[in-house]
């Protein structure tokens, strides 16, 4: 399984944008880039995914580098409810391989 | 919005006993999964299930584990003879069918299994 590298933790102020980076230099051509998050005491929650082009949905945006070796999850206005562990996962096929993720803390 | 539901939320079992964890996936989903998370550790894939058979399993999913879709709505994980190290949160997930794995997986809130 291709590996991803994420910062252990990040901090943001409420109502400000947050950019969560992910490096995946060994990504293969068929790997999708998935982002999930896990709020305290809850199961993982799908955020967004993409293959080559940038993607937007109601929760976030995903910016994918042209060489696909890195990507950035963008939360446009962080709220206290966005405090969670964010996982960047590569995959082709139906198995998700979770790493340690990035702990996002949001300050009010 | 439809969701994956898991029961019970907390299960306490004596070591060596059998335990069954239950899940109701989202109704139009056809791919089902179990993951587990030992306290303070990563979420780990256990097994995926499609068309009434296991499509992939991890090394953790040994002969003590089994999965079943006993009817049109439930999806269960059975641990035959529990060990202390089986204590963890167990998450069920479901997704629409995708051969390329680009369908989001929807997770339940988990069952906390405590083995005494």
Short mmCIF file of N, CA, C and O in Angstrom, two decimals, chain A residues 38-44, chain B residues 6 8-11 21 34-46 60 65 77 79 84-92 107-115:
data_model
loop_
_atom_site.label_atom_id
_atom_site.label_comp_id
_atom_site.label_asym_id
_atom_site.label_seq_id
_atom_site.Cartn_x
_atom_site.Cartn_y
_atom_site.Cartn_z
N UNK A 38 -11.94 11.75 11.82
CA UNK A 38 -12.53 11.04 12.95
C UNK A 38 -12.67 12.01 14.12
O UNK A 38 -11.67 12.45 14.70
N UNK A 39 -13.91 12.34 14.43
CA UNK A 39 -14.19 13.18 15.59
C UNK A 39 -14.07 12.32 16.84
O UNK A 39 -14.20 11.09 16.78
N UNK A 40 -13.85 12.94 18.00
CA UNK A 40 -13.70 12.16 19.23
C UNK A 40 -14.89 11.23 19.47
O UNK A 40 -16.05 11.65 19.31
N UNK A 41 -14.58 9.98 19.79
CA UNK A 41 -15.59 8.97 20.13
C UNK A 41 -16.56 8.65 18.98
O UNK A 41 -17.68 8.20 19.22
N UNK A 42 -16.14 8.89 17.76
CA UNK A 42 -16.98 8.56 16.61
C UNK A 42 -16.21 7.73 15.60
O UNK A 42 -14.98 7.61 15.67
N UNK A 43 -16.93 7.15 14.66
CA UNK A 43 -16.28 6.43 13.57
C UNK A 43 -15.73 7.39 12.54
O UNK A 43 -16.10 8.56 12.50
N UNK A 44 -14.82 6.92 11.68
CA UNK A 44 -14.32 7.78 10.61
C UNK A 44 -15.45 8.30 9.73
O UNK A 44 -16.47 7.62 9.56
N UNK B 6 -24.83 0.52 14.44
CA UNK B 6 -24.16 -0.62 15.05
C UNK B 6 -24.73 -0.87 16.44
O UNK B 6 -25.01 0.08 17.19
N UNK B 8 -24.31 -3.83 19.91
CA UNK B 8 -24.56 -2.78 20.90
C UNK B 8 -23.50 -1.70 20.82
O UNK B 8 -22.50 -1.87 20.10
N UNK B 9 -23.64 -0.62 21.55
CA UNK B 9 -22.60 0.41 21.57
C UNK B 9 -21.43 -0.04 22.43
O UNK B 9 -20.29 0.34 22.17
N UNK B 10 -21.72 -0.84 23.44
CA UNK B 10 -20.66 -1.37 24.30
C UNK B 10 -20.99 -2.81 24.66
O UNK B 10 -22.12 -3.11 25.05
N UNK B 11 -20.01 -3.70 24.50
CA UNK B 11 -20.19 -5.12 24.80
C UNK B 11 -19.06 -5.55 25.73
O UNK B 11 -17.88 -5.36 25.41
N UNK B 21 -21.08 -8.98 16.88
CA UNK B 21 -21.32 -7.54 16.73
C UNK B 21 -22.20 -7.34 15.50
O UNK B 21 -21.97 -7.97 14.46
N UNK B 34 -15.55 -4.39 7.95
CA UNK B 34 -15.29 -4.24 9.38
C UNK B 34 -13.85 -3.74 9.55
O UNK B 34 -12.92 -4.21 8.87
N UNK B 35 -13.73 -2.78 10.47
CA UNK B 35 -12.44 -2.25 10.88
C UNK B 35 -12.41 -2.30 12.41
O UNK B 35 -13.44 -2.37 13.06
N UNK B 36 -11.21 -2.23 12.97
CA UNK B 36 -11.13 -2.10 14.41
C UNK B 36 -10.08 -1.05 14.79
O UNK B 36 -9.19 -0.73 14.00
N UNK B 37 -10.22 -0.53 16.00
CA UNK B 37 -9.27 0.46 16.50
C UNK B 37 -9.01 0.16 17.97
O UNK B 37 -9.89 0.38 18.82
N UNK B 38 -7.84 -0.35 18.24
CA UNK B 38 -7.41 -0.54 19.62
C UNK B 38 -7.14 0.83 20.21
O UNK B 38 -6.66 1.74 19.51
N UNK B 39 -7.46 1.00 21.48
CA UNK B 39 -7.36 2.30 22.14
C UNK B 39 -6.01 2.96 21.90
O UNK B 39 -4.96 2.37 22.17
N UNK B 40 -6.02 4.17 21.33
CA UNK B 40 -4.80 4.92 21.11
C UNK B 40 -4.03 4.54 19.86
O UNK B 40 -2.95 5.08 19.61
N UNK B 41 -4.59 3.60 19.09
CA UNK B 41 -3.86 3.14 17.89
C UNK B 41 -4.64 3.47 16.62
O UNK B 41 -5.69 4.11 16.67
N UNK B 42 -4.08 3.04 15.47
CA UNK B 42 -4.69 3.37 14.19
C UNK B 42 -5.93 2.53 13.93
O UNK B 42 -6.11 1.45 14.51
N UNK B 43 -6.76 3.00 13.04
CA UNK B 43 -7.88 2.21 12.54
C UNK B 43 -7.32 1.14 11.60
O UNK B 43 -6.54 1.46 10.69
N UNK B 44 -7.70 -0.13 11.83
CA UNK B 44 -7.15 -1.24 11.04
C UNK B 44 -8.26 -1.95 10.27
O UNK B 44 -9.30 -2.29 10.83
N UNK B 45 -8.00 -2.22 9.01
CA UNK B 45 -8.94 -2.97 8.18
C UNK B 45 -8.97 -4.44 8.63
O UNK B 45 -7.93 -5.04 8.90
N UNK B 46 -10.16 -4.99 8.71
CA UNK B 46 -10.31 -6.42 9.01
C UNK B 46 -10.75 -7.20 7.78
O UNK B 46 -10.10 -8.16 7.37
N UNK B 60 -5.13 -9.91 10.48
CA UNK B 60 -5.81 -9.94 11.78
C UNK B 60 -7.01 -10.87 11.72
O UNK B 60 -7.34 -11.56 12.69
N UNK B 65 -12.40 -15.27 13.52
CA UNK B 65 -13.34 -14.26 13.04
C UNK B 65 -14.18 -14.83 11.90
O UNK B 65 -13.70 -15.62 11.09
N UNK B 77 -20.31 -9.49 12.63
CA UNK B 77 -18.93 -9.96 12.85
C UNK B 77 -18.97 -10.84 14.08
O UNK B 77 -19.43 -10.40 15.14
N UNK B 79 -16.73 -13.21 16.72
CA UNK B 79 -15.43 -13.66 17.23
C UNK B 79 -15.71 -14.90 18.06
O UNK B 79 -16.46 -14.84 19.05
N UNK B 84 -8.03 -11.32 25.28
CA UNK B 84 -7.88 -9.98 25.84
C UNK B 84 -7.53 -8.96 24.77
O UNK B 84 -8.03 -7.83 24.78
N UNK B 85 -6.68 -9.37 23.82
CA UNK B 85 -6.23 -8.45 22.78
C UNK B 85 -7.29 -8.11 21.73
O UNK B 85 -7.05 -7.30 20.84
N UNK B 86 -8.46 -8.73 21.84
CA UNK B 86 -9.57 -8.36 20.95
C UNK B 86 -10.31 -7.12 21.45
O UNK B 86 -11.20 -6.61 20.75
N UNK B 87 -9.96 -6.66 22.63
CA UNK B 87 -10.59 -5.45 23.16
C UNK B 87 -10.25 -4.27 22.25
O UNK B 87 -9.08 -3.98 22.00
N UNK B 88 -11.29 -3.61 21.73
CA UNK B 88 -11.10 -2.54 20.75
C UNK B 88 -12.46 -1.95 20.40
O UNK B 88 -13.50 -2.48 20.79
N UNK B 89 -12.43 -0.85 19.63
CA UNK B 89 -13.64 -0.35 18.97
C UNK B 89 -13.72 -1.04 17.62
O UNK B 89 -12.73 -1.11 16.89
N UNK B 90 -14.89 -1.57 17.31
CA UNK B 90 -15.09 -2.21 16.02
C UNK B 90 -16.06 -1.37 15.21
O UNK B 90 -17.17 -1.07 15.65
N UNK B 91 -15.62 -0.99 14.02
CA UNK B 91 -16.42 -0.14 13.15
C UNK B 91 -16.89 -0.93 11.93
O UNK B 91 -16.10 -1.60 11.28
N UNK B 92 -18.15 -0.80 11.64
CA UNK B 92 -18.73 -1.32 10.42
C UNK B 92 -18.82 -0.19 9.42
O UNK B 92 -19.03 0.97 9.80
N UNK B 107 -19.21 5.01 7.75
CA UNK B 107 -18.92 4.26 8.97
C UNK B 107 -20.00 4.46 10.01
O UNK B 107 -20.61 5.54 10.11
N UNK B 108 -20.21 3.41 10.81
CA UNK B 108 -21.01 3.56 12.01
C UNK B 108 -20.17 4.13 13.14
O UNK B 108 -18.97 4.36 12.98
N UNK B 109 -20.80 4.34 14.28
CA UNK B 109 -20.09 4.92 15.42
C UNK B 109 -19.39 3.87 16.28
O UNK B 109 -18.78 4.22 17.29
N UNK B 110 -19.52 2.62 15.89
CA UNK B 110 -18.69 1.60 16.51
C UNK B 110 -19.33 0.89 17.69
O UNK B 110 -20.28 1.37 18.30
N UNK B 111 -18.77 -0.29 17.97
CA UNK B 111 -19.08 -1.04 19.19
C UNK B 111 -17.80 -1.16 19.97
O UNK B 111 -16.78 -1.63 19.44
N UNK B 112 -17.84 -0.72 21.22
CA UNK B 112 -16.67 -0.89 22.07
C UNK B 112 -16.74 -2.27 22.70
O UNK B 112 -17.68 -2.58 23.43
N UNK B 113 -15.78 -3.12 22.37
CA UNK B 113 -15.71 -4.48 22.90
C UNK B 113 -14.66 -4.53 24.00
O UNK B 113 -13.50 -4.20 23.77
N UNK B 114 -15.10 -4.93 25.18
CA UNK B 114 -14.19 -5.06 26.32
C UNK B 114 -14.15 -6.51 26.73
O UNK B 114 -15.20 -7.10 27.07
N UNK B 115 -12.97 -7.11 26.71
CA UNK B 115 -12.80 -8.51 27.09
C UNK B 115 -12.19 -8.56 28.49
O UNK B 115 -11.14 -7.95 28.74
#
